C-alpha cells in the first residue's frame, strides 16, 4: 500500500503526480474504477456498480470515496477515464480520456500477454480485438472492431430479453448453454430477438432454452459480423459484464469458437478449454486497468485529477444549461393550444348498448387476438357497436378469448338479455387458432380488418395509420380501395410497446402517459430510428438531467418520425391524400396523438394545406370491429349461417399445447417441430369439416383441426423416405385410445389444431397429407412459377455440341505439347461455380462454353442452393457488410470448398467478375452490372486468402477475371485469357465455344423463360386471370434470397413471371407500346427514355422496363423485391411505383430483404396482398362485364345510327 | 337521343356520337376511362443564354476552397453563381424526407442541401416561381457504375416532392462533359469553362493540402486559417478577374482572314494554361504568406491519410462527421486527397478501356494474327487514342506540378495511376469500375509502403457500392501488410460519437507508432532533445512553415523527419551531439513525454 508521505511530502509537483493513478470506466450501465500504485502495480481500491442512468452522480460518489478512503488529497492522483460515457466526464475531473479499445488492449497486453483475441460484450457495445504477431516487432498488431450503429449482439439485447422474461440477476448468471435445447432466435437486433422469443414463449418453450438460444444467437452474430472474417485464435479472453457474469454466455463461446478452430486448422495448445477461452480475473475492470496503463505512458502532468468541484457544479447547474441548449419546447406551444387540441381529440364517451330484459340479442362477434392483448366486440345487424371487451394477454390467446367472451356475455346478460352470436370473425396474430377453436366464420388478416373498420366509421379515408403494441400498419386507400400498405416488416421502432415500457420504467402506468408528457415544458430531441438505440438516448438524456416527463414527451414527439420516416418510409405525406384515420391502441395516448397530428399537419402546412385527421372512435378495437363486420357481410351477402361452437362451449373450452418430439413432422427432410393445441369444446368429437387454410401466430404456419376418430396413421407411415435409426421418431406413447396411432394421443372429446410451418404439416395422417400435397401440386402446376423454373434452368446443362479442335497430328514444339496435355485434362477437370448473383442470368453462358470445349457436364459443379445453413457456415469469413446477395458470395465459395471439394476435389473455382450484361433494351446509356456484384469475387478471394491462401492449401485454382458478356467479342478475348492456358485453347475453338455459350443463353432466355411466359400470358388472357410479375434482379430467383415468397403467391393461384421472362415478340410490343411509339412519347418499344433517364445499370433499367410492361398489360400485376442496401434499386423506388400506379395496376413490394426471414411479417403481407388481389380480380372481372355490356349497347346504337343514316341519304342531323 | 350536328361527314359523326355515348355509359357504370394514363418523367426546363444575366448558378459538394475558386472562375466567365453552404445534418434529414428511401448519404446530404437552400430563399420572401426562374443547380453526373450516376434523378425527385418541380438541374457528365442538349446555351461548355474549373480544382487541391500540413504545427492557434482566408480571397479575385485568352487587334484580323482564328485562339488558351504567369504569380504570393506562418515541428503527430469515397473523403462538414477537424483536435496531421487524383483516374480508365477493346470496334472484323495489317491498323488506331489521352494526362499533371511548385512544393505530387494499378490489380481488378474500388486498395498500400502516413482512414458512405467491396479486399491487404494501420469508417449521417470513437481507437495505435518512430530517431541521432530544441529556437527559418522538411526513408512523421533535418544541419555545422542526461535511465517514450514533446489528444468536451 502506498504511504501517505510518499506523495504528500514529495517535492516537485511532477513527483506528486507520480502517485496513484485512477482508471475510471464509465459505461452505459455501470461505472468501474481501479486505483493503482504505478510503482508496485498494486490495486489500492476498486469498485463496480450499476449507475442506474445517473452516470455523473455515480462517478462523483466514486471519486469522493476514493479521496476519503485512500485519505489522499486530490492533487495526489492522476485520472484516466475510458468508457462510452467517459469523454464528457473526463474533462470535468481534469482527467484524460482514453479510447476503450486502446484501454482494453493495454490491459490485455500487460496482464495476459499470451492473448490472441479478446471478446468484450458491454451494455451497448461489443468489441473484438484480434492480436497478430508482426514481423520485426515484439508488439502484436491489434485488429479491433466494434459494433457501429446497431445494438445487435450486445448486452443490450440480453437486457431487453431478460427484462421481458423477468429473470432475477442471480438466476440469469446461472443460466447455462451446454446441453440445453436451442431454438432459432435472431441475434441481429434486440427487437427481432424479442419477436422470436415472443413466438417461442407462446409455444411454451422454457426460459432456460430461450436464454440459451439467445446466447447462441449473440455468439453467432458476433462471430459472423464482428470478427470481420478474422479467426479468434487461442488464447481468447472473454471480457465485459455478460461474459463475466453469465455462465451460459461463456459456455456458448466455448462451444462455438473451437468449431472454427477445427474448420480453419488453427493449432490449438494442449490445454483445458477453460484456459483457451478464458474469463480472466477482474474481467470487469479491464478497461479501467487499461486506462491506468495508458496513464503510465503519459507525462506526469497529464491527467492531473482536479477534484470533484467541476463535476458537482455540472450536476447542479451545468447539466440544466446543457439541457436547455439542446432541447426544444414541450409538446404544445401554449396551454391554449393544448386545450384546443384536447377539445378536438378528447375521446368521445361511449356507453355499451342497453338491452331490454328478456330480449334475445343477435349479434356479430369480432375477436382480435393481438400480440399483447385480445379485444372483442359485439355488433348488431346494422353495424352498430353494442359492447366491447379487452383482455391483456395472459400468455395464451385461447385463454384470453374465453375471457373476452365471458365479458361480452356478462355485458348482455347482466341486463337480463340473452346473447346469441349469429356470426363470429377473428383477426390478429392468433386469428387462425381462434377461428379453429371457436368455429368462427372467418379469420381475417389484420390489415383488411382495420381497413373495413375505418371505412365503416369514416368517409373518404385516404390513409389509415394503425399503431399497435408491436405493429405499425399504414394502409393507403384510393376511393375506398386499398392501394398500398406498409408494415414494419424489419423493425418495430416507433411502436406503442416502446412508449409503454418507457413509461413503466419511469414508474407510470401507460394510461397516465399523456398527462405526464403534456406537463413537460421542454423536451429532449431524440434521433429517430433503431429502438434499441433510442433506449441509449434515454440513458444519455437522463445523464444530462432530463426528467421523466420531458423524456416521455420527447419520445412521443419522435414517434411519428419513426412511423413515417423510419418504418414506413413515407416522407411525402400530402401525396397520399388529405384524410387520415389514426387507430390502434397507441392512440389512446393523447401525447402520441398530438405528435402525430402536429407532424402530419406540418407536412401539409408547408404546402399551405391542412389535413383531416381523425382518431378512430374505437381505436383499440378497430381490428375486432373489422372482423365482426366481415362476419356480418358473410351473413348478409352469402346467407351463411354461423359455425360458431356456441357460448357455453366457449366457456367450457379446455386446451393443452404441446410442442416437443412427439409433435415433430416427418413428412419431409426438414423435420419441423409443430405445435399441437388440443382443444376440448362442445364441438362434436370427430368433426372433420375441413377448415380452409389457416395459420399460426408467429410463423407462416398452416394449421388444421382434426378430431378424434379420423383415420390416424403414425407419422412413420407417412414418411416417404424412412428416417435413419438416429433420426427416427421416439416410440409411441401409450395411447388412451387404442385406435389413435398419434404419438400424442388425443383425449376423448378433443379436437386438435396443428400449427406447422407448411400446409403438409397440418395433418398427422399421410393420406391427408398426400391430399393436401396433391392439391398444392395441382395449383402449382396450373400456375407455373418462372422464378423457380429459371432458378433451375440457369444451372442445368444445355448439352451444347462439342466444338473443340481435332487432335493435332503432331506436337513438335514445347508449346504444342503443353497444349496437348492441357487438352487432355479437359475430360477430368472439375470446375466449381457459385450458384449465386449473376449466375442466375449467365449460368448457361459459362456452363455451355465449358461443356462445348469438352468439360463433362458432371464436372461443372455448382454450389448448393442458398439456405440459411449454407449462409451461416460461410458468412463467418466475411469482413464487410454489403447487400445480402453479395454477402452470399463467400458462403457459396465456402460451400464449394468445404462440401463439394471435400466430396470430390475441384481443380478450379470460377467466379467471373461480371462488368456488363447482354441486353434487349434500346437507347440506354450503358448496360452495366451492379458494381457491388461485380467486385464480389475479389472480396471473396480476399476472405479466403487473408490468413494464408486457402485455395493454395487446398490445391484449387481461384479464377475471377473480369468479363463483359454485353460485348461478345470482348468476352471472347477475356475468356481466352482466363481459360486459354488451363484448357489449352486455340483462339478459334474459344470463339466457337463462346458462340455455344450465347446459344445456351438464348435458349435459357427465349425458349425456357420467355417461351413459358408466352404460354402463361396467353392463358391468362384467355381465362381473364391475373399473373404476378416479380420486379427483381436475376438473383432474386434464388430461393434463399426471395425467401420463397413467390411460391406463396403461386399457391394462391397466381402464375409468377420474372422481368426477364416477359415476352418481347413484336405483336406484344406493338400491343403494349405501339401507340406510344407512334405518338412520339418513346422512340422504341424497348426504350425507357420516357420514364427513366439514367439508364446505365442493366438490371435497373430492365426493372423499369418491366414496370412499364406490367402497367400496360391488363392481366399482370407487379410485386417488387429489393434487398437492404441495394444501391441501384433505391434510386428507382419512386419511379417504379409511379409507373405502375399511374396506370391503376396494383403494385406491392417486399423491400429491405436480407438474411433474416421475417416469416410472420411475410405471412401477413402475403395474406393481405392475396386478399386485395382477389378484390382487384373481382373488380376487373366486374369492370370487364360492364364494359362488355356497354359494348353491346354501343353496337346496338351504332346499328341504329347507321340505319338512320342510310334512311336519310344525305343527312344534316342524326338523332 | 340528342341530335348532333354533322360537320365532317357521316362516318365521323357516328364515331363521335358513339364515343360520347361510351363516355357517358362508362361514367354511369363507375368505370375509369378506357385508356389508363401512364407515368412520364418530367420535361426538363432549359437554361438558355438569354437567361444568363438574371440566373444564378448554384453549386457545391466540394471543400470551400475549391468552391470559392470555382465561384471566382465562373464569375470571371460572366456567370452569376452562388456556392451552397456545406451540407449539415439538417440537410441530410431533408434529403431523407424528400428523396427515395435507402440512398447513400452523399445523396441525402447534397440533395437535402439544395432543397434546404431553396426553402431558405422561400422563407426569405421569394416565391417558388421566382426561385425556379432565377436559379439553376449545377452538378456532376456519370454513367455508372455506382448510383452516383442516378443522383440527378434524385435531385429532381426531391425537388418535385418539396414543391420545386420546375427547378432546373444542369448536369456535367464526368466522362463526356456537358450535354449540350441539356445545357442549351445557358452554360457554355467550352474550353474556357473547362480550364476555369480545372484551375479552380487544382489550386483548391493544393491550398487545401498545404493548409492541412501547416495547421497542426502552427505556433499561434488559428493563424493558418486567418492567412488561408486572406489568401483565398486574393485568389478568388484573381480567378474572377482572369480573362480567357483571345486574339486581339491585328493578330485577330489576320487569323480571321486566313480562317485560323478558332484554332489559334484555342492554341493560345492551351499555351497560356501551360506557360501563363497570372495564376502562378498569385500562387507565389500566397506561398510567401503561408510560409511565414510560425510553426513548431517538434510536435509528434501521426499522419493520417484520408481515402475513401469521393464525396465523403472531400466534404468538411457533417457528411463525414467533421472528421478532419476532429483528427486535428486529436492531434493528428491530416493528409487530404486531391480531386486531381480522380481526374487522373478518369483519364487512365479511359486509356485502359481503349487498350482492352483494341481491335474490337463495332462493325469491324477482329484483327487476328492471320491478318497482320488489320492488326497493325488496330494497334495504331488504339495507340493514337491512348496517346491523345496521354497528352491530356501529361498536360494536367504538368500544370498541377507547376502550381504545386509555385506554392512551395510541399504538397504531394499526384500519384501515378499506373503505379496505383500495379499495386492494386492483384488484389482488386482495376477494370472493375467505381473508382473507389481499386484506388482505395492502392492508396492504402502506397501511402504505407512509401512511408507517407502512419495510418490510412477510409471515409465512405453507408452502403457505398464499390467502396464496401474494396473494404472486403482491404482485409487481405491488412493481412499482407501486418504493420499497416487501416480504418474504414462508414458515414451514415448519424452516429458521430461512435465513429469518432472508432477513429480514436486506431489513432491510438498510430500515435504510438509516431512516438516510437520519433523516440528511435532521437535515440539514434546522438543529439539531445533539449539541444535540438535550442538549436531550432535560434533559427527563425526553422520555425516557419516555409521550411521544407525532408523525407528520410523509413521515417514517416514530420517531427521525426524535421529532427533528422535539424541534426544533419547541426552535424554539418560541426555541433557535437549532447544526449540529454535525463534520458539516460528512461525509456524513449518517457523521455519524450517528460519534455512535452508528445501531445495528447484534447478531451472532447461533452
PDB file of C-alpha atoms in Angstrom, chain A residues 255-373:
ATOM      1  CA  UNK A 255     -18.758 -24.316 -27.689  1.00  0.00           C
ATOM      2  CA  UNK A 256     -18.614 -22.229 -30.863  1.00  0.00           C
ATOM      3  CA  UNK A 257     -15.067 -20.898 -31.040  1.00  0.00           C
ATOM      4  CA  UNK A 258     -13.388 -24.350 -31.155  1.00  0.00           C
ATOM      5  CA  UNK A 259     -15.639 -25.269 -34.093  1.00  0.00           C
ATOM      6  CA  UNK A 260     -13.983 -22.502 -36.075  1.00  0.00           C
ATOM      7  CA  UNK A 261     -10.543 -23.622 -34.964  1.00  0.00           C
ATOM      8  CA  UNK A 262     -11.304 -27.079 -36.261  1.00  0.00           C
ATOM      9  CA  UNK A 263     -12.604 -25.818 -39.590  1.00  0.00           C
ATOM     10  CA  UNK A 264      -9.680 -23.485 -40.135  1.00  0.00           C
ATOM     11  CA  UNK A 265      -6.992 -25.866 -38.864  1.00  0.00           C
ATOM     12  CA  UNK A 266      -5.884 -23.493 -36.149  1.00  0.00           C
ATOM     13  CA  UNK A 267      -3.158 -25.086 -33.994  1.00  0.00           C
ATOM     14  CA  UNK A 268      -4.638 -25.428 -30.536  1.00  0.00           C
ATOM     15  CA  UNK A 269      -2.349 -25.741 -27.493  1.00  0.00           C
ATOM     16  CA  UNK A 270      -2.964 -28.811 -25.415  1.00  0.00           C
ATOM     17  CA  UNK A 271      -4.606 -27.052 -22.532  1.00  0.00           C
ATOM     18  CA  UNK A 272      -8.044 -27.187 -20.971  1.00  0.00           C
ATOM     19  CA  UNK A 273     -10.747 -25.173 -22.718  1.00  0.00           C
ATOM     20  CA  UNK A 274     -11.130 -23.012 -19.611  1.00  0.00           C
ATOM     21  CA  UNK A 275      -7.643 -21.725 -20.302  1.00  0.00           C
ATOM     22  CA  UNK A 276      -8.012 -21.378 -24.038  1.00  0.00           C
ATOM     23  CA  UNK A 277     -11.251 -19.436 -23.858  1.00  0.00           C
ATOM     24  CA  UNK A 278     -10.950 -17.833 -20.510  1.00  0.00           C
ATOM     25  CA  UNK A 279     -12.682 -15.326 -18.337  1.00  0.00           C
ATOM     26  CA  UNK A 280      -9.831 -13.604 -16.518  1.00  0.00           C
ATOM     27  CA  UNK A 281      -9.909 -12.334 -13.031  1.00  0.00           C
ATOM     28  CA  UNK A 282     -11.028  -8.745 -12.786  1.00  0.00           C
ATOM     29  CA  UNK A 283     -12.561  -9.065 -16.245  1.00  0.00           C
ATOM     30  CA  UNK A 284     -14.981  -6.286 -15.492  1.00  0.00           C
ATOM     31  CA  UNK A 285     -12.086  -3.977 -14.586  1.00  0.00           C
ATOM     32  CA  UNK A 286     -10.032  -4.458 -17.725  1.00  0.00           C
ATOM     33  CA  UNK A 287     -10.866  -1.172 -19.364  1.00  0.00           C
ATOM     34  CA  UNK A 288     -10.195   0.675 -16.125  1.00  0.00           C
ATOM     35  CA  UNK A 289      -6.880  -1.121 -15.668  1.00  0.00           C
ATOM     36  CA  UNK A 290      -6.027  -0.310 -19.279  1.00  0.00           C
ATOM     37  CA  UNK A 291      -6.740   3.346 -18.652  1.00  0.00           C
ATOM     38  CA  UNK A 292      -4.207   3.212 -15.822  1.00  0.00           C
ATOM     39  CA  UNK A 293      -1.699   1.580 -18.158  1.00  0.00           C
ATOM     40  CA  UNK A 294      -2.259   4.324 -20.670  1.00  0.00           C
ATOM     41  CA  UNK A 295      -1.675   6.863 -17.919  1.00  0.00           C
ATOM     42  CA  UNK A 296       1.705   5.405 -17.074  1.00  0.00           C
ATOM     43  CA  UNK A 297       2.931   6.271 -20.544  1.00  0.00           C
ATOM     44  CA  UNK A 298       1.805   9.858 -20.311  1.00  0.00           C
ATOM     45  CA  UNK A 299       3.804  12.661 -18.832  1.00  0.00           C
ATOM     46  CA  UNK A 300       3.216  13.258 -15.137  1.00  0.00           C
ATOM     47  CA  UNK A 301       1.142  16.368 -15.661  1.00  0.00           C
ATOM     48  CA  UNK A 302      -1.276  14.699 -17.999  1.00  0.00           C
ATOM     49  CA  UNK A 303      -4.444  13.523 -16.339  1.00  0.00           C
ATOM     50  CA  UNK A 304      -3.891  15.624 -13.253  1.00  0.00           C
ATOM     51  CA  UNK A 305      -7.003  14.954 -11.241  1.00  0.00           C
ATOM     52  CA  UNK A 306      -8.606  18.276 -10.391  1.00  0.00           C
ATOM     53  CA  UNK A 307     -11.093  17.172  -7.773  1.00  0.00           C
ATOM     54  CA  UNK A 308     -14.838  16.901  -7.967  1.00  0.00           C
ATOM     55  CA  UNK A 309     -15.797  20.561  -7.930  1.00  0.00           C
ATOM     56  CA  UNK A 310     -16.449  20.939 -11.647  1.00  0.00           C
ATOM     57  CA  UNK A 311     -18.394  17.703 -11.790  1.00  0.00           C
ATOM     58  CA  UNK A 312     -20.514  18.725  -8.856  1.00  0.00           C
ATOM     59  CA  UNK A 313     -21.191  22.065 -10.464  1.00  0.00           C
ATOM     60  CA  UNK A 314     -22.145  20.292 -13.642  1.00  0.00           C
ATOM     61  CA  UNK A 315     -24.590  18.085 -11.795  1.00  0.00           C
ATOM     62  CA  UNK A 316     -26.105  21.046 -10.005  1.00  0.00           C
ATOM     63  CA  UNK A 317     -26.142  23.720 -12.724  1.00  0.00           C
ATOM     64  CA  UNK A 318     -24.280  22.932 -15.919  1.00  0.00           C
ATOM     65  CA  UNK A 319     -26.371  19.966 -16.827  1.00  0.00           C
ATOM     66  CA  UNK A 320     -29.535  22.024 -16.763  1.00  0.00           C
ATOM     67  CA  UNK A 321     -27.982  24.646 -19.010  1.00  0.00           C
ATOM     68  CA  UNK A 322     -26.703  21.991 -21.391  1.00  0.00           C
ATOM     69  CA  UNK A 323     -30.142  20.511 -21.445  1.00  0.00           C
ATOM     70  CA  UNK A 324     -31.832  23.789 -22.199  1.00  0.00           C
ATOM     71  CA  UNK A 325     -29.452  24.492 -25.019  1.00  0.00           C
ATOM     72  CA  UNK A 326     -30.154  21.141 -26.630  1.00  0.00           C
ATOM     73  CA  UNK A 327     -33.850  20.696 -26.098  1.00  0.00           C
ATOM     74  CA  UNK A 328     -36.939  22.119 -27.662  1.00  0.00           C
ATOM     75  CA  UNK A 329     -40.268  23.307 -26.325  1.00  0.00           C
ATOM     76  CA  UNK A 330     -42.791  20.833 -24.998  1.00  0.00           C
ATOM     77  CA  UNK A 331     -45.454  19.017 -26.958  1.00  0.00           C
ATOM     78  CA  UNK A 332     -47.678  22.093 -27.009  1.00  0.00           C
ATOM     79  CA  UNK A 333     -46.637  25.668 -27.661  1.00  0.00           C
ATOM     80  CA  UNK A 334     -49.123  27.010 -25.128  1.00  0.00           C
ATOM     81  CA  UNK A 335     -51.819  25.961 -22.775  1.00  0.00           C
ATOM     82  CA  UNK A 336     -54.413  27.334 -25.162  1.00  0.00           C
ATOM     83  CA  UNK A 337     -53.095  25.181 -27.956  1.00  0.00           C
ATOM     84  CA  UNK A 338     -53.150  22.146 -25.717  1.00  0.00           C
ATOM     85  CA  UNK A 339     -56.677  22.866 -24.617  1.00  0.00           C
ATOM     86  CA  UNK A 340     -57.946  23.297 -28.135  1.00  0.00           C
ATOM     87  CA  UNK A 341     -56.209  20.069 -29.133  1.00  0.00           C
ATOM     88  CA  UNK A 342     -57.672  18.222 -26.183  1.00  0.00           C
ATOM     89  CA  UNK A 343     -61.098  19.604 -27.011  1.00  0.00           C
ATOM     90  CA  UNK A 344     -60.879  18.350 -30.564  1.00  0.00           C
ATOM     91  CA  UNK A 345     -59.371  14.973 -29.840  1.00  0.00           C
ATOM     92  CA  UNK A 346     -60.914  14.201 -26.494  1.00  0.00           C
ATOM     93  CA  UNK A 347     -62.202  10.705 -26.597  1.00  0.00           C
ATOM     94  CA  UNK A 348     -65.909  10.549 -27.234  1.00  0.00           C
ATOM     95  CA  UNK A 349     -67.755   8.964 -24.389  1.00  0.00           C
ATOM     96  CA  UNK A 350     -69.115   5.608 -25.380  1.00  0.00           C
ATOM     97  CA  UNK A 351     -71.572   3.524 -23.487  1.00  0.00           C
ATOM     98  CA  UNK A 352     -72.448  -0.078 -24.229  1.00  0.00           C
ATOM     99  CA  UNK A 353     -75.898  -0.566 -25.657  1.00  0.00           C
ATOM    100  CA  UNK A 354     -78.849  -1.029 -23.349  1.00  0.00           C
ATOM    101  CA  UNK A 355     -80.761  -4.221 -23.758  1.00  0.00           C
ATOM    102  CA  UNK A 356     -84.304  -4.949 -22.867  1.00  0.00           C
ATOM    103  CA  UNK A 357     -84.534  -7.562 -20.178  1.00  0.00           C
ATOM    104  CA  UNK A 358     -85.660 -10.838 -21.556  1.00  0.00           C
ATOM    105  CA  UNK A 359     -84.800  -9.929 -25.131  1.00  0.00           C
ATOM    106  CA  UNK A 360     -82.626 -12.001 -27.399  1.00  0.00           C
ATOM    107  CA  UNK A 361     -79.596 -10.056 -28.655  1.00  0.00           C
ATOM    108  CA  UNK A 362     -78.488 -11.328 -32.028  1.00  0.00           C
ATOM    109  CA  UNK A 363     -75.022 -10.017 -32.648  1.00  0.00           C
ATOM    110  CA  UNK A 364     -71.821 -10.499 -34.595  1.00  0.00           C
ATOM    111  CA  UNK A 365     -68.724 -11.097 -32.536  1.00  0.00           C
ATOM    112  CA  UNK A 366     -65.316  -9.838 -33.616  1.00  0.00           C
ATOM    113  CA  UNK A 367     -62.187 -11.013 -31.816  1.00  0.00           C
ATOM    114  CA  UNK A 368     -58.755  -9.513 -32.345  1.00  0.00           C
ATOM    115  CA  UNK A 369     -56.064 -11.762 -30.885  1.00  0.00           C
ATOM    116  CA  UNK A 370     -53.156  -9.320 -30.827  1.00  0.00           C
ATOM    117  CA  UNK A 371     -49.606  -9.717 -29.655  1.00  0.00           C
ATOM    118  CA  UNK A 372     -50.053  -8.079 -26.302  1.00  0.00           C
ATOM    119  CA  UNK A 373     -53.793  -8.096 -25.821  1.00  0.00           C
TER     120      UNK A 373
END
